[in-house]
Coordinates of C-alpha atoms in Angstrom, one line a residue:
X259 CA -15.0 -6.2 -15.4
X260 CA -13.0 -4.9 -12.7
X261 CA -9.7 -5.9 -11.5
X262 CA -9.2 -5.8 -7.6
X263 CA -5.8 -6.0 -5.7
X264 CA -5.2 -6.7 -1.8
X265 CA -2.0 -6.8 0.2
X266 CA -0.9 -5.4 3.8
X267 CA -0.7 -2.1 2.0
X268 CA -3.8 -2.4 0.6
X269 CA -5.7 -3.6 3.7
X270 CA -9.7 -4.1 3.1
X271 CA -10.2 -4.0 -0.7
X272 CA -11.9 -7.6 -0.8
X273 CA -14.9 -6.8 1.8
X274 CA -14.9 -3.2 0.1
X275 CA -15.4 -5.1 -3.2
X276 CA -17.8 -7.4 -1.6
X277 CA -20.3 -4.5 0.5
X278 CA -20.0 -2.7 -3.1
X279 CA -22.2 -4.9 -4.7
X280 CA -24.7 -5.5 -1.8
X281 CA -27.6 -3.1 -1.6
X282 CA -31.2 -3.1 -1.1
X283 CA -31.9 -4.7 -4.3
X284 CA -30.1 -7.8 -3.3
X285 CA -32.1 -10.5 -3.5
X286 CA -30.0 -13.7 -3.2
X287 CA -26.3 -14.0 -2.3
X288 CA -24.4 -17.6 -3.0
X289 CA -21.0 -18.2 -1.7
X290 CA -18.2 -20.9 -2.4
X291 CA -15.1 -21.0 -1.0
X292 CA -12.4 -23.9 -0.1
X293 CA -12.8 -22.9 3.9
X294 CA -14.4 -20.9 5.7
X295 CA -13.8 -19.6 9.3
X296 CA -16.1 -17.7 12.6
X297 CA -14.0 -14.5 12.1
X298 CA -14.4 -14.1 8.1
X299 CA -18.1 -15.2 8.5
X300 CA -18.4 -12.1 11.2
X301 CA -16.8 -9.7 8.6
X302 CA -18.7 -10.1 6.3
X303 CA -22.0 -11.0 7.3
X304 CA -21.6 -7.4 9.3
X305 CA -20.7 -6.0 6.2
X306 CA -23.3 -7.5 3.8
X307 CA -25.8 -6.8 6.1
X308 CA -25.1 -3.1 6.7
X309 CA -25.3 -3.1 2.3
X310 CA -28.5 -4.7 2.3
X311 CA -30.4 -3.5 5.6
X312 CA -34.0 -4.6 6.3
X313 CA -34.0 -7.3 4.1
X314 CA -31.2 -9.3 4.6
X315 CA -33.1 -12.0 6.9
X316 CA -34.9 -12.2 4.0
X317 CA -33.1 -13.3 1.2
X318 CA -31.9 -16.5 0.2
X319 CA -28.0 -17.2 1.5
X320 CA -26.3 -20.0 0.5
X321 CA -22.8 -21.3 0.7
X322 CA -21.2 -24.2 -0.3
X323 CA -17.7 -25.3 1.6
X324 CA -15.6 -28.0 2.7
X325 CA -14.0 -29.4 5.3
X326 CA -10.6 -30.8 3.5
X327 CA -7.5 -30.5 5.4
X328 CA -9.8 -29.3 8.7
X329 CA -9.5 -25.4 7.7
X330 CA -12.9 -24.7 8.2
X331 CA -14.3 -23.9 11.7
X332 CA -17.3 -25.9 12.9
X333 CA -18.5 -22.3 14.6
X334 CA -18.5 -20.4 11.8
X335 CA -20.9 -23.5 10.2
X336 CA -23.5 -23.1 13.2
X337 CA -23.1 -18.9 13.5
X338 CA -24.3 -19.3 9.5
X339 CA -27.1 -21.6 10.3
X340 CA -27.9 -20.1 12.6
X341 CA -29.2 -16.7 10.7
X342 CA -32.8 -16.6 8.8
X343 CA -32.6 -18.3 5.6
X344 CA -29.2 -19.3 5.4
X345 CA -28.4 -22.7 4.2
X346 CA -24.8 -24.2 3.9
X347 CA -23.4 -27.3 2.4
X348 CA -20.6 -29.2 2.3
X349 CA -18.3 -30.5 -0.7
X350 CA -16.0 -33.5 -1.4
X351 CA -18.3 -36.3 -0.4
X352 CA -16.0 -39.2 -0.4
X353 CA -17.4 -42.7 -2.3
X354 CA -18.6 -44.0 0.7
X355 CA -20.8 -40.9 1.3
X356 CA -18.9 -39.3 3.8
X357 CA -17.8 -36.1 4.1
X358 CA -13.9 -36.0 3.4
X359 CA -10.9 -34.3 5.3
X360 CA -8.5 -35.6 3.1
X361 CA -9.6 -34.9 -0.5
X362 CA -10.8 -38.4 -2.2
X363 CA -9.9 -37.1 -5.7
X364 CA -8.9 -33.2 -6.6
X365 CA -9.6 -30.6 -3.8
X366 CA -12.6 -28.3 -3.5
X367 CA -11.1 -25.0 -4.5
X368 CA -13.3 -22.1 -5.7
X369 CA -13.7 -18.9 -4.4
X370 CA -17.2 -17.4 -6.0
X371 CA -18.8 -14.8 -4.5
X372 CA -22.2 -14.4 -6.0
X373 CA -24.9 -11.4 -5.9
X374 CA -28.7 -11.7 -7.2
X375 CA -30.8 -9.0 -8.6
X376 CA -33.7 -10.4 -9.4
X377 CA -32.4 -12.1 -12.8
X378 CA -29.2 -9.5 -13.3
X379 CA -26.0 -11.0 -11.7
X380 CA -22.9 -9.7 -10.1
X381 CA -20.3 -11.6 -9.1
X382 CA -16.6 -11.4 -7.4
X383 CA -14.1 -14.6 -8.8
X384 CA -11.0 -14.0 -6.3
X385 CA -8.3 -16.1 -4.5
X386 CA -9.8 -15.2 -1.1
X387 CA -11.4 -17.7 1.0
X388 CA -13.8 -16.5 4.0
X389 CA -11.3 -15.9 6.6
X390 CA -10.9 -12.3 8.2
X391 CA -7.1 -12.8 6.8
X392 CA -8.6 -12.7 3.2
X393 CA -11.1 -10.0 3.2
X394 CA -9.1 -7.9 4.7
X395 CA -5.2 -7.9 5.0
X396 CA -3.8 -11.2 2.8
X397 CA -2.7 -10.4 -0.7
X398 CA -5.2 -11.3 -2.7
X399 CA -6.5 -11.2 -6.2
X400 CA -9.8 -10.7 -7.8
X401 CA -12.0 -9.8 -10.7
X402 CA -15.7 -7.7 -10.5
X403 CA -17.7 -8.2 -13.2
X404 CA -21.4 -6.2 -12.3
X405 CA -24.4 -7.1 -14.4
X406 CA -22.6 -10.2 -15.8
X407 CA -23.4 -11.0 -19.6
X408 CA -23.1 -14.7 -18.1
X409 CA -25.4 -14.7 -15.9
X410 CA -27.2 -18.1 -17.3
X411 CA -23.2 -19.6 -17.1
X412 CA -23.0 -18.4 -13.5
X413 CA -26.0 -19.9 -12.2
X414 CA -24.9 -22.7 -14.3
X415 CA -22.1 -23.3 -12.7
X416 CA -23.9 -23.3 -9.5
X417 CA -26.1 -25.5 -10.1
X418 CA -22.5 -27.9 -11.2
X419 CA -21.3 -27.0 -7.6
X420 CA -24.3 -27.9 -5.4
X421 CA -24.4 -31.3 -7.1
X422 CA -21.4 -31.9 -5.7
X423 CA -22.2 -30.8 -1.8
X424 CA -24.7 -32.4 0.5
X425 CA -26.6 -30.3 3.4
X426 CA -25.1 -29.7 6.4
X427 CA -26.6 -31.6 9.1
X428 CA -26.1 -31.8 12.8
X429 CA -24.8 -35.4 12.4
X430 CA -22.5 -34.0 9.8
X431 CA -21.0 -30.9 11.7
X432 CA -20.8 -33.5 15.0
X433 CA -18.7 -36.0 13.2
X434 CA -16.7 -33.3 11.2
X435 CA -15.9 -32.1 14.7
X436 CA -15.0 -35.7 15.9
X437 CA -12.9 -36.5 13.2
X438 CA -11.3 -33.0 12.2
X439 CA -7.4 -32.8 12.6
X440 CA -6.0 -30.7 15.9
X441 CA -5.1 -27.5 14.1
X442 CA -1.4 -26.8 15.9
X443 CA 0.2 -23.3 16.1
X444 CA 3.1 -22.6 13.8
X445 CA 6.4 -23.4 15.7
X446 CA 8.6 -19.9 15.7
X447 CA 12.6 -20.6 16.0
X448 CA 14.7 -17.9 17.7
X449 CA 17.0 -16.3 15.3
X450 CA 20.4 -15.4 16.9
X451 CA 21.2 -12.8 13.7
X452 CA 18.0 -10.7 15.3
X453 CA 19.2 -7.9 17.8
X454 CA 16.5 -7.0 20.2
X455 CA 15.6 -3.9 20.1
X456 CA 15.2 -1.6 22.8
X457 CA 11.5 0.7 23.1
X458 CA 11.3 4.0 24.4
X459 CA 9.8 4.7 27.1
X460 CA 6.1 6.6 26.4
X461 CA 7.6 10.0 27.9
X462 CA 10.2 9.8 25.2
X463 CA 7.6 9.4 22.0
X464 CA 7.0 12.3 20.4
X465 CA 2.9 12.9 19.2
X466 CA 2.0 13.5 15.6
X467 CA 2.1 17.2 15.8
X468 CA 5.0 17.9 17.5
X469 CA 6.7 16.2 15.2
X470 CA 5.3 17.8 12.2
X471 CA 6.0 20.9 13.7
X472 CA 9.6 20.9 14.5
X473 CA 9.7 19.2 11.2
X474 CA 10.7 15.5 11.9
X475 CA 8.9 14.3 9.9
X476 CA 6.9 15.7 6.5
X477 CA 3.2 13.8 6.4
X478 CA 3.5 14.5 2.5
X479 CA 6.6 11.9 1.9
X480 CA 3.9 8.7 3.3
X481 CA 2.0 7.0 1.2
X482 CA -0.5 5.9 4.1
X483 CA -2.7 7.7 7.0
X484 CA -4.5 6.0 9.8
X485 CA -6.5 7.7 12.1
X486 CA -8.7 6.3 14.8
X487 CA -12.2 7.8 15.2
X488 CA -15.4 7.6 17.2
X489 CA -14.0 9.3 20.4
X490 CA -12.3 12.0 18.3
X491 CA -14.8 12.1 15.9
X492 CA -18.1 14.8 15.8
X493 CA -20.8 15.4 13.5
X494 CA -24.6 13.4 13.9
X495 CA -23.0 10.8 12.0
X496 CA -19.2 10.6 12.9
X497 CA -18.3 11.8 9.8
X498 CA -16.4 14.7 10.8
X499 CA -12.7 13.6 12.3
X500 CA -10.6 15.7 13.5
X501 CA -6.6 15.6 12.8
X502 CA -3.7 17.3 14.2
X503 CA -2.0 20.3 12.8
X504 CA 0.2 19.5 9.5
X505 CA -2.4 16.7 8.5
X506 CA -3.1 18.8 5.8
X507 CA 0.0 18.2 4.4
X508 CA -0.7 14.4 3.8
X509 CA -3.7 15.7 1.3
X510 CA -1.1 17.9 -0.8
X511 CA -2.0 21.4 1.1
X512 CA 0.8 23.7 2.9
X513 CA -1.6 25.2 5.6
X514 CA 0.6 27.0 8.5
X515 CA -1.6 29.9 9.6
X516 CA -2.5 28.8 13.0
X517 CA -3.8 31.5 14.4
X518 CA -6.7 33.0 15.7
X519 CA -10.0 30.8 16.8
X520 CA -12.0 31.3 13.4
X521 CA -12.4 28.2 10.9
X522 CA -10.5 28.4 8.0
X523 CA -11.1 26.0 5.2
X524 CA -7.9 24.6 3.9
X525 CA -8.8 22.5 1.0
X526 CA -11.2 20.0 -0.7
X527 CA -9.1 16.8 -1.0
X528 CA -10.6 14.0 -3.7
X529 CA -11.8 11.4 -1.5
X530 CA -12.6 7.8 -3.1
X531 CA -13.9 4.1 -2.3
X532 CA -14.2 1.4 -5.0
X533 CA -17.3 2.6 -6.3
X534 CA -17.5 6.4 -5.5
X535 CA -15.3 9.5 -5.4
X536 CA -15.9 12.6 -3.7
X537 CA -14.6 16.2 -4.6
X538 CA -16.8 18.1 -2.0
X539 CA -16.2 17.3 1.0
X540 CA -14.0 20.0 3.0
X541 CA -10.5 19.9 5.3
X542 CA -10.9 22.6 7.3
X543 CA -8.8 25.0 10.8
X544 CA -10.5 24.8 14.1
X545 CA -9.2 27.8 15.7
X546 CA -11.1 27.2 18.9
X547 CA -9.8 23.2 19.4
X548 CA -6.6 24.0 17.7
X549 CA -7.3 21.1 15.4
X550 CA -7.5 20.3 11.5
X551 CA -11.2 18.5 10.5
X552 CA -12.3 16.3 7.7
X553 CA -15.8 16.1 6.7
X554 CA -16.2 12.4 5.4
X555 CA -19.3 11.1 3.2
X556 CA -22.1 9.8 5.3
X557 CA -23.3 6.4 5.3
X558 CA -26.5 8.1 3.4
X559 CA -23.9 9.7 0.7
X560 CA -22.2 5.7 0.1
X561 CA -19.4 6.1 2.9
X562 CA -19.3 4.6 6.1
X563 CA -20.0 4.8 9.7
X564 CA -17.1 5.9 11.2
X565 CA -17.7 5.7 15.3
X566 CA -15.2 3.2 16.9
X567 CA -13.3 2.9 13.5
X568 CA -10.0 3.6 12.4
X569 CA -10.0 5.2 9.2
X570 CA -6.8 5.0 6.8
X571 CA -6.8 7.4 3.6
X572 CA -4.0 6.1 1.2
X573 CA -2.7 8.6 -1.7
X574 CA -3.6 7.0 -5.1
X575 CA -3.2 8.9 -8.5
X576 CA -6.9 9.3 -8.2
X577 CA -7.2 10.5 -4.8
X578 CA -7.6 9.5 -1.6
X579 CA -9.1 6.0 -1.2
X580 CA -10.6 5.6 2.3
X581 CA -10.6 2.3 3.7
X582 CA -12.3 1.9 7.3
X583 CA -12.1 -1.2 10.0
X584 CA -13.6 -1.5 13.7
X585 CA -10.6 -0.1 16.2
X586 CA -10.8 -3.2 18.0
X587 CA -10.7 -5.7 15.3

């Protein structure tokens, strides 16, 4: 078992958990959560998908929700049903058969993420629900356990779980819609103690590297480094980004000899995900664009694609884990 931590400083650890046990050799994925919403069913059906590749039409998909309290979006229902061989259900049927908003007894209130290969199991137990909030930036908490010596209690508690649901329907998902509460923005009060804070203008911000170079600040006192690729990113497969001058300090490295157009390799950073680490991959001197590089693992090695991303390396006593997240997402 494997214990997995999310916050704001840890952004993305519960869809990296998730993709890490997707593959080709999926071949049936079973979800329950309390709610569900469009944008978390986007994340991660992009993600699982990615994992699993031709196949993932295929496979059976299941998930079991609810609609207490109205959390759950009706369009993230129908975008589910919507894809090949994906079937969802709904819990807390109330005695009279319908589905409940209000709880009728004790709230539905599992989060089980479930992975099939063939009769191995894998499975994630965390507090996240299937919201883009949870998989990606909330603070979250999880456990991994991969080729589960409980695989026959998983699938039995499954089975405990579906008796309890009913198949969505259109009648259902038409009077859930009907019926479900008006979901109302949370009310901000203005708080006199805040002093507003004056911007500067553009002209006045100083970039990355002239900073670093008339030493306002040091890249290696931050923990954190985010860097947007795809347009500043080279290489067949994006994997190559390039980074300003004194980004090498951020990786441990005191490179300073800017000179001359020839490409100088500065250093072979550890990089890491939640299932990989890399010790080969090289931070190298453009002399000819006057820019650092970064050779990042390949979708084919077990990275990522990287066009249209931004990329954040955070220092860990292991490495450098890379998280990565569409720019405009």
């Amino acid at each position: 078992m494997r214990p997995i931590f999310q916050s704001h400083l840890r952004p993305t650890e519960i869809i990296l958990a998730l993709a890490s046990l997707a593959d080709a050799k999926t071949t049936r994925l079973r979800i329950a959560v309390a709610y569900t919403t469009f944008r978390g069913c986007k994340v991660l059906v992009s993600a699982l998908s990615a994992k699993i590749g031709g196949r993932w039409d295929a496979i059976p998909k299941e998930l079991i929700t609810s609609f207490e309290f109205g959390h759950t979006d009706p369009q993230a229902l129908s975008y589910l049903a919507a894809i090949p061989n994906f079937s969802v259900n709904i819990a807390s049927v109330s005695a009279s058969s319908r589905i409940a908003i209000l709880p009728p007894v004790t709230n539905f209130h599992p989060k089980l993420y479930l992975f099939d290969r063939g009769t191995a199991r894998d499975v994630l137990i965390a507090s996240a629900n299937l919201s883009e909030r949870a998989l990606t930036v909330n603070t979250e908490m999880g456990v991994i356990d991969q080729d589960s010596s409980d695989a026959s209690v998983l699938d039995e508690y499954w089975t405990a779980l579906l008796a309890e649901s009913v198949p969505l329907t259109d009648a259902i998902l038409t009077d859930y819609k009907v019926r479900r509460p008006v979901v109302k923005k949370r009310p901000v009060d203005p708080d006199s103690r805040i002093t507003p804070v004056k911007l500067p203008t553009p002209k006045a911000l100083t970039v990355f590297g002239d900073a670093v170079a008339v030493g306002t600040i040091d890249p290696a006192q931050f923990d954190s480094l985010w860097v947007e690729a795809g347009t500043m990113s080279s290489g067949g497969s994006h994997n190559q980004l390039e980074l300003p001058r004194g980004a090498n300090r951020f990786f441990g490295f005191s490179f300073s000899s800017y000179t001359g157009s020839r490409v100088t390799t500065i250093g072979h950073p550890v990089l890491l995900t939640n299932t990989r680490t890399w010790n080969n991959k090289p931070l190298t001197w453009h002399g000819n664009n006057r820019m650092e590089r970064i050779n990042l693992p390949t979708t084919i090695q077990g990275g990522f694609s990287y066009s249209g991303t931004a990329v954040l390396f955070r220092r860990t006593p292991a490495g450098y884990q890379i998280a990565v997240a569409k720019w405009d997402s």
